[in-house]
PDB file of C-alpha atoms in Angstrom:
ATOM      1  CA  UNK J   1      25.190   1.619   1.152  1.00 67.00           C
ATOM      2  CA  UNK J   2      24.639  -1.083   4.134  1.00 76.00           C
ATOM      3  CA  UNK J   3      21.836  -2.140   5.253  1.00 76.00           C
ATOM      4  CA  UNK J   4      22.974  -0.988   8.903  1.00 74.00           C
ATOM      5  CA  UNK J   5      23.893   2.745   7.350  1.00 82.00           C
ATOM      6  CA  UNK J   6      20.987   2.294   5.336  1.00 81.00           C
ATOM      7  CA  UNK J   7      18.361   2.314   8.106  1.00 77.00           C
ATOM      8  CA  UNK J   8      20.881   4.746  10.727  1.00 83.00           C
ATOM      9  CA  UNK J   9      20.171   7.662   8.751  1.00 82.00           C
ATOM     10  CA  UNK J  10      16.313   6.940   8.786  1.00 76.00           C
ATOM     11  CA  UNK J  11      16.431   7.386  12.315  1.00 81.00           C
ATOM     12  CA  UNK J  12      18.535  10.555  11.350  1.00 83.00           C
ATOM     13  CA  UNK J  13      17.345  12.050   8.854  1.00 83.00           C
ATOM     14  CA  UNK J  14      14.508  15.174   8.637  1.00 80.00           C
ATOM     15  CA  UNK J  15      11.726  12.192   7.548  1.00 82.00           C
ATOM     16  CA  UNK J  16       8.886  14.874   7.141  1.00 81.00           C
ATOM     17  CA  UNK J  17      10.657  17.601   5.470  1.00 85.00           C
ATOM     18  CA  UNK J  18      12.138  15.081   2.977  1.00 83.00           C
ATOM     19  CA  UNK J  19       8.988  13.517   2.280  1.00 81.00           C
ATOM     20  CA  UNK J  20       7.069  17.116   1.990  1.00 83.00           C
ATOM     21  CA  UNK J  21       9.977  18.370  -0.721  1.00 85.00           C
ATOM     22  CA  UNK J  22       9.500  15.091  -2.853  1.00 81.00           C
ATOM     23  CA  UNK J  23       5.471  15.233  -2.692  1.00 81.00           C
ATOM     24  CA  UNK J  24       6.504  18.991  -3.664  1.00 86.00           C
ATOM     25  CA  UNK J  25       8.511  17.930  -6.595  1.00 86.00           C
ATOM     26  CA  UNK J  26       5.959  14.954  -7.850  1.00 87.00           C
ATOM     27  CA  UNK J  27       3.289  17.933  -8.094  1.00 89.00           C
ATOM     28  CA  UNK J  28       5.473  19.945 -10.154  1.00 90.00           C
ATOM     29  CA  UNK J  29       3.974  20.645 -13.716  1.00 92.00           C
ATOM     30  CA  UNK J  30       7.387  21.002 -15.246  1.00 92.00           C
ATOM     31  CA  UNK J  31       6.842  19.385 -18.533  1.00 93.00           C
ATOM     32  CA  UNK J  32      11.135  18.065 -18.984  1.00 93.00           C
ATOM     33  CA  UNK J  33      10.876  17.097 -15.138  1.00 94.00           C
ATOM     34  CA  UNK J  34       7.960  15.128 -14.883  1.00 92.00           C
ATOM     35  CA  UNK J  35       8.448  13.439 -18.644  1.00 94.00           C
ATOM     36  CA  UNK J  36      12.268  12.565 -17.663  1.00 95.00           C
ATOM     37  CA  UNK J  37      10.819  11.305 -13.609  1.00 93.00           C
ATOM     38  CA  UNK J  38       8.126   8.998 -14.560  1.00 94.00           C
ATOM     39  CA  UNK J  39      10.281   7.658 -17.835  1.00 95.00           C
ATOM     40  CA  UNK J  40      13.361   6.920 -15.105  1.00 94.00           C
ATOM     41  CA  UNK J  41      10.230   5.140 -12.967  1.00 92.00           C
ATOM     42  CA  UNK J  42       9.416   3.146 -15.815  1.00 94.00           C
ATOM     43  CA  UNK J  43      12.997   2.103 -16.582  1.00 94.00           C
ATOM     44  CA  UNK J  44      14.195   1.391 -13.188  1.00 92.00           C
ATOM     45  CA  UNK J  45      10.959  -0.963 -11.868  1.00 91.00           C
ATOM     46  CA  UNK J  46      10.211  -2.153 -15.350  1.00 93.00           C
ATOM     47  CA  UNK J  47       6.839  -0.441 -15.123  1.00 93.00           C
ATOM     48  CA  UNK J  48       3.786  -1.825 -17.183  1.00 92.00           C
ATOM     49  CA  UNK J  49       2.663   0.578 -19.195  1.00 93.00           C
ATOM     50  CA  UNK J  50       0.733  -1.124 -21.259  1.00 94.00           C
ATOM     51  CA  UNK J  51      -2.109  -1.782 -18.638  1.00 95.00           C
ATOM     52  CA  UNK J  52      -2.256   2.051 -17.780  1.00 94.00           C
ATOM     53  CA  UNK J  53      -5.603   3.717 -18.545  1.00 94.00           C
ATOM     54  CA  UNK J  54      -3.199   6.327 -20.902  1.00 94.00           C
ATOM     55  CA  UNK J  55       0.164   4.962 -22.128  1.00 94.00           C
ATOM     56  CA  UNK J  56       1.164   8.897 -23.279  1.00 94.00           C
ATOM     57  CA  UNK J  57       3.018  10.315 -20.722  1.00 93.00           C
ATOM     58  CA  UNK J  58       1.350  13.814 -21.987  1.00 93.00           C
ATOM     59  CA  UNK J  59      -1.928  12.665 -20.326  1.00 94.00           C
ATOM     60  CA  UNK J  60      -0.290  13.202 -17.403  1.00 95.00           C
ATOM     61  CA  UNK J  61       0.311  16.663 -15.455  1.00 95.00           C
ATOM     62  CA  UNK J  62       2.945  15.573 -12.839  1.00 94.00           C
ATOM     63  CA  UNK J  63       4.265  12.932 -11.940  1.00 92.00           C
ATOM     64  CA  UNK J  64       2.093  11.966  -8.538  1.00 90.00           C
ATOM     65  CA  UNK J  65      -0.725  11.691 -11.418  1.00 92.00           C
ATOM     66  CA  UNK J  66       0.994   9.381 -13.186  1.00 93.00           C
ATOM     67  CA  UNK J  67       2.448   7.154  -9.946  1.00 90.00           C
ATOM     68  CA  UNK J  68      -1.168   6.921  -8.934  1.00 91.00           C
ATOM     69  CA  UNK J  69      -2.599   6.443 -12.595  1.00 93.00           C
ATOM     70  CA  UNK J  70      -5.548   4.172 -13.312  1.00 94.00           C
ATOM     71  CA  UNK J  71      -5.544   0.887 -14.852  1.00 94.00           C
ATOM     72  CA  UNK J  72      -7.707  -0.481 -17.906  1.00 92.00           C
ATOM     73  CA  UNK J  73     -10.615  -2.020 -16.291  1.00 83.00           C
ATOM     74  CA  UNK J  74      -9.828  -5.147 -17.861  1.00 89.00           C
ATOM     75  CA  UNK J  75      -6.723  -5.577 -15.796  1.00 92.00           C
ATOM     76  CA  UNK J  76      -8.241  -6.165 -12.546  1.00 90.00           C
ATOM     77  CA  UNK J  77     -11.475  -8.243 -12.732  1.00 89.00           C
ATOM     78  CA  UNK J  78     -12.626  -9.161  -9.733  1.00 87.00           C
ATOM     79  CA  UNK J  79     -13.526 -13.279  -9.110  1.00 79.00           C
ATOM     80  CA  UNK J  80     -17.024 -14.291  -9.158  1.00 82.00           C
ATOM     81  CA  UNK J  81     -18.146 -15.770  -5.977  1.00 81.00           C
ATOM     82  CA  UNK J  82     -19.533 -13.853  -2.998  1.00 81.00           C
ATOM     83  CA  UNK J  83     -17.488 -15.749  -0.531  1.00 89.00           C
ATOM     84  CA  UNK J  84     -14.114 -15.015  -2.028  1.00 92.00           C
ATOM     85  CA  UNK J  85     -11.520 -12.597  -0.381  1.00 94.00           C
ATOM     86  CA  UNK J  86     -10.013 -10.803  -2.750  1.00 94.00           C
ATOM     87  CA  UNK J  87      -6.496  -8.989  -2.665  1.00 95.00           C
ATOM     88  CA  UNK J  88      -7.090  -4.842  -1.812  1.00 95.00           C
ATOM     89  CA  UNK J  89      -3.762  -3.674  -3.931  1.00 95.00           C
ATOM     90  CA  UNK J  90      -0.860  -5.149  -6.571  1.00 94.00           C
ATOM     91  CA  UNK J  91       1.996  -5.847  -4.241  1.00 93.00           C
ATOM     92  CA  UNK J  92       3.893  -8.686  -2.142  1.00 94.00           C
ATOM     93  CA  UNK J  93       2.607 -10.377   0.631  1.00 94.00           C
ATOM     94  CA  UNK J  94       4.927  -9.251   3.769  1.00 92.00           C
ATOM     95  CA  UNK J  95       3.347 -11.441   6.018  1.00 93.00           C
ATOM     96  CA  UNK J  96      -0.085 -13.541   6.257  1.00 94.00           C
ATOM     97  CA  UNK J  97      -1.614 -15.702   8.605  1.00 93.00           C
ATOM     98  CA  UNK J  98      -3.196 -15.203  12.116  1.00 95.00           C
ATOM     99  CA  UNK J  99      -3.640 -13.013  14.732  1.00 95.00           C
ATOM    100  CA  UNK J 100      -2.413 -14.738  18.410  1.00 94.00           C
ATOM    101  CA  UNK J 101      -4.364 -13.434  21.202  1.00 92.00           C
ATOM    102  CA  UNK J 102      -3.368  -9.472  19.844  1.00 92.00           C
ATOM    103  CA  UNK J 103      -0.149 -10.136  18.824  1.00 93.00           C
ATOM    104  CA  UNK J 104       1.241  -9.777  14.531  1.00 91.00           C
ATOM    105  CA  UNK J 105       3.996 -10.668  13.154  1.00 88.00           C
ATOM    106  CA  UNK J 106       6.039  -8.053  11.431  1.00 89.00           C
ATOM    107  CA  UNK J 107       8.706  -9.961  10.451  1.00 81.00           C
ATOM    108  CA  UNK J 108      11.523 -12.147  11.403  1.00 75.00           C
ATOM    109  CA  UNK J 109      11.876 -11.857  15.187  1.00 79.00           C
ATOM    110  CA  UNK J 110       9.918  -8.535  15.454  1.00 87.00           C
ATOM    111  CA  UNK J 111       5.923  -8.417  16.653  1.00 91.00           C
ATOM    112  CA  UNK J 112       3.774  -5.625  17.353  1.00 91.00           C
ATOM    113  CA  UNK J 113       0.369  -5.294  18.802  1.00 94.00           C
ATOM    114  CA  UNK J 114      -3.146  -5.199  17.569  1.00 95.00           C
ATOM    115  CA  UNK J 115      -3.635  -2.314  19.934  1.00 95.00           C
ATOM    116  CA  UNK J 116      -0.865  -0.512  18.817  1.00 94.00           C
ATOM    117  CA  UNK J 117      -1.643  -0.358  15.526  1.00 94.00           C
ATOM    118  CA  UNK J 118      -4.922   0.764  15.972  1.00 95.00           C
ATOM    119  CA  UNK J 119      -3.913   3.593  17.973  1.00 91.00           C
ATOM    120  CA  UNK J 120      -4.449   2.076  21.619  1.00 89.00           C
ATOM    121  CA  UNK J 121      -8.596   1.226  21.409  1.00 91.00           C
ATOM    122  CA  UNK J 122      -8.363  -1.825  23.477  1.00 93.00           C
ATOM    123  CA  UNK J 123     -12.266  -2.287  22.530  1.00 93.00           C
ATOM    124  CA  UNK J 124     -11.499  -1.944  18.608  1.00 94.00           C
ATOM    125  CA  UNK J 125      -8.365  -4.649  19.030  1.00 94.00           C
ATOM    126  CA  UNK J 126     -10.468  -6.894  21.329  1.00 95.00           C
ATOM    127  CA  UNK J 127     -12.553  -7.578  18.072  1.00 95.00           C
ATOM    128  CA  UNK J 128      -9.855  -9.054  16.056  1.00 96.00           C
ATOM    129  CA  UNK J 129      -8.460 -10.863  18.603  1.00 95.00           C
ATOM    130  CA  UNK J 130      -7.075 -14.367  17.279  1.00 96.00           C
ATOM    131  CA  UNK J 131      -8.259 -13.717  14.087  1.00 95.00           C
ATOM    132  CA  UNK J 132      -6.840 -13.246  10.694  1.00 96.00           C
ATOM    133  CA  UNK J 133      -4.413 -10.213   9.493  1.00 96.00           C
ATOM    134  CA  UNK J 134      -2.149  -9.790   5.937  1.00 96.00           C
ATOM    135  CA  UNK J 135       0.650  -7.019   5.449  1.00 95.00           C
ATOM    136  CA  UNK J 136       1.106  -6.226   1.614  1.00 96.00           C
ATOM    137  CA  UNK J 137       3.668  -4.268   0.393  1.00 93.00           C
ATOM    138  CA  UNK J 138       3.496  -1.836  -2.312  1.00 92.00           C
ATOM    139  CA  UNK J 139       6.499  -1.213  -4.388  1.00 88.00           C
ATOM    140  CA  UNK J 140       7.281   1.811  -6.630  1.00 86.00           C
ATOM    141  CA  UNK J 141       6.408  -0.046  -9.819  1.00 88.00           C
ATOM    142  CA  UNK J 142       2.944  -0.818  -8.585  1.00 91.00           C
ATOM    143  CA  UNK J 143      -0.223   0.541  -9.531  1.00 92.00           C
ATOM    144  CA  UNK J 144      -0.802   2.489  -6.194  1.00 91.00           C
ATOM    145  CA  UNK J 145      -4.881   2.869  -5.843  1.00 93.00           C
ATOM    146  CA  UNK J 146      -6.249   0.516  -3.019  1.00 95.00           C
ATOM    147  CA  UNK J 147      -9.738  -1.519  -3.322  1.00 96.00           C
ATOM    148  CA  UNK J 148     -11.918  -2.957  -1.221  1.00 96.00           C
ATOM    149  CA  UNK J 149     -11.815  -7.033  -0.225  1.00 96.00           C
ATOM    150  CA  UNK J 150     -15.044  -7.215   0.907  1.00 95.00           C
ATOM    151  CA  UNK J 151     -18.677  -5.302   0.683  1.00 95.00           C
ATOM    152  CA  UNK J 152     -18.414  -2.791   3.786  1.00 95.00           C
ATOM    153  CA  UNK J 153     -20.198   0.086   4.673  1.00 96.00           C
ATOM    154  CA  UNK J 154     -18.059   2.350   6.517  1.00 96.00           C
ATOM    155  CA  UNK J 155     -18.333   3.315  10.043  1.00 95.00           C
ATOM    156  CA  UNK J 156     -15.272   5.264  11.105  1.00 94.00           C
ATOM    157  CA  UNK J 157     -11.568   6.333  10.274  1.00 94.00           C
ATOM    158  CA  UNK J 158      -8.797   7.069  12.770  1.00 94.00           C
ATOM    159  CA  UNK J 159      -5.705   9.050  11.620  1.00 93.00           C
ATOM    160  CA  UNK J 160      -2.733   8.032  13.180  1.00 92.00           C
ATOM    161  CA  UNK J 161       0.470  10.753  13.441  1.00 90.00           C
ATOM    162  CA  UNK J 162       3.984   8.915  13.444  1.00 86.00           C
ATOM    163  CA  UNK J 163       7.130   8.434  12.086  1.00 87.00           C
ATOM    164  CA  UNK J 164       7.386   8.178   8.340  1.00 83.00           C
ATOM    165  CA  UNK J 165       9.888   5.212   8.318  1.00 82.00           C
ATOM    166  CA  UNK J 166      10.628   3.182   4.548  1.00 82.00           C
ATOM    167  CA  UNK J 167       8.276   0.367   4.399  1.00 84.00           C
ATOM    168  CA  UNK J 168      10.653  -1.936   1.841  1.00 82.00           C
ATOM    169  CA  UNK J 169      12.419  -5.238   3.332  1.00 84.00           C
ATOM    170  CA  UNK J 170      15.270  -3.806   4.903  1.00 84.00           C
ATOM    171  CA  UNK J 171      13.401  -1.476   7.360  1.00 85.00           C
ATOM    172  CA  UNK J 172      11.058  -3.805   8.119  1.00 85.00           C
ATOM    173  CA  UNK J 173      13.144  -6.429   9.074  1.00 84.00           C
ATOM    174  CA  UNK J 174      15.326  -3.476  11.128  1.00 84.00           C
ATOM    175  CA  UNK J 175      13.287  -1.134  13.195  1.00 86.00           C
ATOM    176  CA  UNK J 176      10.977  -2.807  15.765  1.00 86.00           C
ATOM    177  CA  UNK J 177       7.062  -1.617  15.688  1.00 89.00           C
ATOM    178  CA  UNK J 178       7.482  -0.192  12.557  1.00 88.00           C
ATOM    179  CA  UNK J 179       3.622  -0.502  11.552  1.00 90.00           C
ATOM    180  CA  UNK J 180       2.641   1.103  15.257  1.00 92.00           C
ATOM    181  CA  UNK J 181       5.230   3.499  14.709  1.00 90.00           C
ATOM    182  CA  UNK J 182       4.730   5.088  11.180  1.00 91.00           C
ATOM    183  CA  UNK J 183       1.741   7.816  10.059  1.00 91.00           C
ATOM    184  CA  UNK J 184      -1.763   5.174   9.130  1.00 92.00           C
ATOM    185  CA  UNK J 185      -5.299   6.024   8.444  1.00 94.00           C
ATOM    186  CA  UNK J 186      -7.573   3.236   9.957  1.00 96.00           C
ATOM    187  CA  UNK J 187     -10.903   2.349   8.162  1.00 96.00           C
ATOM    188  CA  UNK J 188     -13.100   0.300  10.311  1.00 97.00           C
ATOM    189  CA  UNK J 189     -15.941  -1.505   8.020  1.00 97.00           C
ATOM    190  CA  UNK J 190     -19.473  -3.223   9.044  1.00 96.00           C
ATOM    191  CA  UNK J 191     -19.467  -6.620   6.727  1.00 95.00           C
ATOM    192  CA  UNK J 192     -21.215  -9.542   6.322  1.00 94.00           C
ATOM    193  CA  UNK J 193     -17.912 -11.373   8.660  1.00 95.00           C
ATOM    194  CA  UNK J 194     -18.124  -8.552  11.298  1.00 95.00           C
ATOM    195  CA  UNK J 195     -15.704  -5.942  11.617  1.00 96.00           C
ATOM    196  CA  UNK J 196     -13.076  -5.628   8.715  1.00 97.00           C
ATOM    197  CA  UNK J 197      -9.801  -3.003   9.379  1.00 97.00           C
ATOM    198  CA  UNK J 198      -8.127  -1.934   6.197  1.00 97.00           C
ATOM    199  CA  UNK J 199      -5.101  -0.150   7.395  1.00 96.00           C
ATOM    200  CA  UNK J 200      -3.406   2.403   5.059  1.00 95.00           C
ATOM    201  CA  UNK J 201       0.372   3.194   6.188  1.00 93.00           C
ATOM    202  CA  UNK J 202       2.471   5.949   5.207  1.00 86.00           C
ATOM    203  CA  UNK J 203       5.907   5.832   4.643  1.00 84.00           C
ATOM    204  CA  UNK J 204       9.052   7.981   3.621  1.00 75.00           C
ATOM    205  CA  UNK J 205       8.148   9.971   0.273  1.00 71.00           C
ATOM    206  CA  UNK J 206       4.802   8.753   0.937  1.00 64.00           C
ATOM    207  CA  UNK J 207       3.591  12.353   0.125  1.00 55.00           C
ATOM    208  CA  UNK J 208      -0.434  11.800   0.611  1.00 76.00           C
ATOM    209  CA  UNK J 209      -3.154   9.200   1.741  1.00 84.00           C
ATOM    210  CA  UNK J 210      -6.135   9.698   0.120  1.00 87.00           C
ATOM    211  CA  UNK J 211      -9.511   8.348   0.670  1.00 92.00           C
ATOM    212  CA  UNK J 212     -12.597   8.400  -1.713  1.00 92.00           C
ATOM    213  CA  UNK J 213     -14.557   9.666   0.972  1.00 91.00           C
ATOM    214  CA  UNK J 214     -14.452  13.214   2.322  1.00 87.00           C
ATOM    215  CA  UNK J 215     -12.170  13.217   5.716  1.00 82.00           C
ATOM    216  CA  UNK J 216     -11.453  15.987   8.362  1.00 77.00           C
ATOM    217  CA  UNK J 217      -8.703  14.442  10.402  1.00 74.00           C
ATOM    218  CA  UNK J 218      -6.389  17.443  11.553  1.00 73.00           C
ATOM    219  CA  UNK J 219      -2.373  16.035  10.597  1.00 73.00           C
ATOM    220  CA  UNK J 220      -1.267  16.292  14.443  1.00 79.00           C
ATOM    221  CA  UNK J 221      -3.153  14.125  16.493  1.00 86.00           C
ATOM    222  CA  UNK J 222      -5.077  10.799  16.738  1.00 90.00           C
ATOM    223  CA  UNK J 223      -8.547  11.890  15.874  1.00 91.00           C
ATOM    224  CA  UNK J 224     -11.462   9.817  14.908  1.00 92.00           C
ATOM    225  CA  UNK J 225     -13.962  10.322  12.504  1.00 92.00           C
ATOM    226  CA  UNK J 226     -17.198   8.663  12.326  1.00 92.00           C
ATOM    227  CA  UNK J 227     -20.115   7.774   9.559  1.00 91.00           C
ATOM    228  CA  UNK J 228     -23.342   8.197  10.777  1.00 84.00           C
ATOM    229  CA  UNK J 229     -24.802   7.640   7.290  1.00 82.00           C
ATOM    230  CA  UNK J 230     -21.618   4.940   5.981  1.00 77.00           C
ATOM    231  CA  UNK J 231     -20.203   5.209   2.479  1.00 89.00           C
ATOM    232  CA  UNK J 232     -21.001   1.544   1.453  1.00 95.00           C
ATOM    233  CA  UNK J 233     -18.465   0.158  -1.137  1.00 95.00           C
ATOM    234  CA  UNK J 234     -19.041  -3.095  -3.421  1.00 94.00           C
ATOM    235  CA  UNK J 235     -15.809  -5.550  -3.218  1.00 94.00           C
ATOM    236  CA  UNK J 236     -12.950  -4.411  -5.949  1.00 93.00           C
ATOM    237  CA  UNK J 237     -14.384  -1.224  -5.891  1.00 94.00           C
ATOM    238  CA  UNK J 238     -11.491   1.969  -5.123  1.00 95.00           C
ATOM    239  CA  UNK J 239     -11.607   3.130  -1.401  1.00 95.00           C
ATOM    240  CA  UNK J 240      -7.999   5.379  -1.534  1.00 92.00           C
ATOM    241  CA  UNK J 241      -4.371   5.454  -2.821  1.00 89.00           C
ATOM    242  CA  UNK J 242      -1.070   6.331  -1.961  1.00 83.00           C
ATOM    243  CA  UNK J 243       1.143   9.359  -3.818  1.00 78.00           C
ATOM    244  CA  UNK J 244       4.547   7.135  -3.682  1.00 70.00           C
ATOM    245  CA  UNK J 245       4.595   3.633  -2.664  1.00 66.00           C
ATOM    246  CA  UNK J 246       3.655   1.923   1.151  1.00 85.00           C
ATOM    247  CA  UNK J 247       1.841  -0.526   2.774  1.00 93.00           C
ATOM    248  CA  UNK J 248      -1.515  -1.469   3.463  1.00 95.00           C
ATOM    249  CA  UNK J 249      -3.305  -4.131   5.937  1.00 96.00           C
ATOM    250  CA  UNK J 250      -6.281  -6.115   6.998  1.00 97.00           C
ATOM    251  CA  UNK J 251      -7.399  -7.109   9.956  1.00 98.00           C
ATOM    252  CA  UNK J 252     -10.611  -9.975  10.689  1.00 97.00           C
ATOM    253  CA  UNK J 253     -12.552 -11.417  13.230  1.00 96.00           C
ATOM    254  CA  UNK J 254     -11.353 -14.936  14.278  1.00 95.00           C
ATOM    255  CA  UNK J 255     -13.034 -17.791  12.269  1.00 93.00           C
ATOM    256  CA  UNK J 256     -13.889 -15.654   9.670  1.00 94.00           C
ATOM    257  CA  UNK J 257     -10.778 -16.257   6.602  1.00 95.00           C
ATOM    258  CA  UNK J 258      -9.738 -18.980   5.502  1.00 94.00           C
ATOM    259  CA  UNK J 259      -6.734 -17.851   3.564  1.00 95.00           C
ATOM    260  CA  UNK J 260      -5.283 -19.497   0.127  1.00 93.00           C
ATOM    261  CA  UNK J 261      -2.571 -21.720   1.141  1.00 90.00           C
ATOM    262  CA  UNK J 262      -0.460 -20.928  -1.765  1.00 91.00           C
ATOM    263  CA  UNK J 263      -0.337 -17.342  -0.371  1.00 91.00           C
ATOM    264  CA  UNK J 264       2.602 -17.035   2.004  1.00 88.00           C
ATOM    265  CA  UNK J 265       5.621 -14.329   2.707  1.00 87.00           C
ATOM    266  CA  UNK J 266       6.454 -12.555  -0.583  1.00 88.00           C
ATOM    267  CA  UNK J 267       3.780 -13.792  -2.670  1.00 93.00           C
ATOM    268  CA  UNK J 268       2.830 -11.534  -5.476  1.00 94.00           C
ATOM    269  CA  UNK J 269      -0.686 -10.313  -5.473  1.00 95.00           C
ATOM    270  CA  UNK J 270      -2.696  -7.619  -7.993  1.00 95.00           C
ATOM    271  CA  UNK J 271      -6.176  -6.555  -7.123  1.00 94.00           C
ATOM    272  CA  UNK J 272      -8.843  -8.769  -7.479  1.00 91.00           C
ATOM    273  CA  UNK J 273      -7.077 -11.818  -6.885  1.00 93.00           C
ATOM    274  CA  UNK J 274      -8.659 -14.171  -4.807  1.00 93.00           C
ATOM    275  CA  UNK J 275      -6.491 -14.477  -1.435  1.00 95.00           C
ATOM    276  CA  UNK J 276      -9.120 -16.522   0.945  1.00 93.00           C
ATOM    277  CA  UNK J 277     -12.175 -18.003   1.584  1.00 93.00           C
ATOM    278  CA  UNK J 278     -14.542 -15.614   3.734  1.00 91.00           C
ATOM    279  CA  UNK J 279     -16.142 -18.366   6.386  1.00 85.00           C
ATOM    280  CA  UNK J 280     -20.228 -16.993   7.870  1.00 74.00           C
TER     281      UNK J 280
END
């Protein structure tokens, strides 16, 4: 198919419905379906199964469990050093760098806006103006549970309704906005830097965004939640993960990264790794 037809019938298609049947059919506890789904997984993306927390696929009741499957603990230690960034998921770097005035790049030729993404709160965008932002893209091979970068205690989440475009490449090199336009839970953190966004954004077959915190948002409007109390989470440890594969990104305050300079657009990255240099 071309990459013109490709992206056509994702402005075409039922996204929704499609993406509710798959997330219907990864929760299916068909023994023969999910066995023969998460061995064609493993095939096609070359899948390591070796650092899975259970290599037998019988562990396993569907195949959502097994897409969002835990690692060994050794896999993903996290760096010494309490001024080290480190990466919040196993993916490719989409794009890295800094924020100008509100404006991010999304990718060749195509920009979007810090207020936009954040669901229109001028107030919330004015605090990451000029700063730092990274886009990482999770593929389908990837282990799919995000972590946190930083210490944070949390102080609110905003759930986002929207389109439910692909999140690979081709779309986002095709369809303008496509971070301001697609489904995306917000998490707003208090850190040692200020104000840290991690950004969690849904995606065709992306059946489910889940959170290790409790969360009311209703699925049809932009509502915000806030935490009186905060759920504080250590650096590397789990905040949420993604049934099927997407995209997740950070926002800082300006000054406050200094990012690795071997990092740029489609870097590889696991959790853990070190990706800047957090600046007081």
């Amino acid at each position: 198919m071309s990459k013109p037809m490709y992206v056509l019938l994702q402005y075409c298609c039922p996204q929704r419905k499609i993406t509710q049947f798959v997330g219907w059919l990864a929760e299916c506890r068909w023994k023969w379906f999910k066995n023969w789904a998460i061995k064609r997984l493993i095939r096609k993306y070359h899948v390591n199964l070796s650092e899975a927390a259970s290599e037998n696929l019988d562990d396993y009741p569907n195949f959502n469990s097994f897409f969002t499957r835990q690692l060994k603990p050794e896999c993903r230690p996290i760096p010494p050093g309490a001024d080290i960034l480190s990466s919040p998921a196993d993916g490719c770097v989409s794009q890295i760098g800094k924020i100008h005035d509100d404006i991010l790049i999304q990718a060749k030729q195509f920009y979007y806006t810090t207020v936009s993404l954040l669901g229109g709160s001028e107030t919330l965008a004015h605090r990451f103006e000029n700063g730092n932002f990274a886009t990482l893209y999770l593929a389908p091979k990837d282990y799919h549970r995000v972590h946190m970068p930083i210490r944070g205690k949390l102080l609110e989440t905003t759930y986002i309704p929207g389109k439910l475009f692909s999140v690979d490449q081709v779309t986002t090199q095709s369809v303008p906005n496509l971070f301001s336009r697609n489904e995306r839970l917000v998490c707003i953190f208090e850190t040692e830097i200020g104000p840290v966004a991690v950004i969690l954004v849904g995606a065709m077959l992306v059946g489910n965004i889940e959170t290790v915190w409790p969360m009311q948002h209703p699925r049809n409007e932009i509502t915000t939640e806030h935490y009186a109390n905060g759920v504080v989470l250590e650096r590397g440890a789990e905040l949420g993960l993604f049934k099927m594969g997407s995209t997740v990104i950070l926002l800082f305050p300006k000054g406050k990264v200094e990012w690795e300079s071997a990092l740029q657009e489609n870097s590889a990255v696991k959790v853990g790794e070190a990706m800047g240099t957090l600046r007081e």
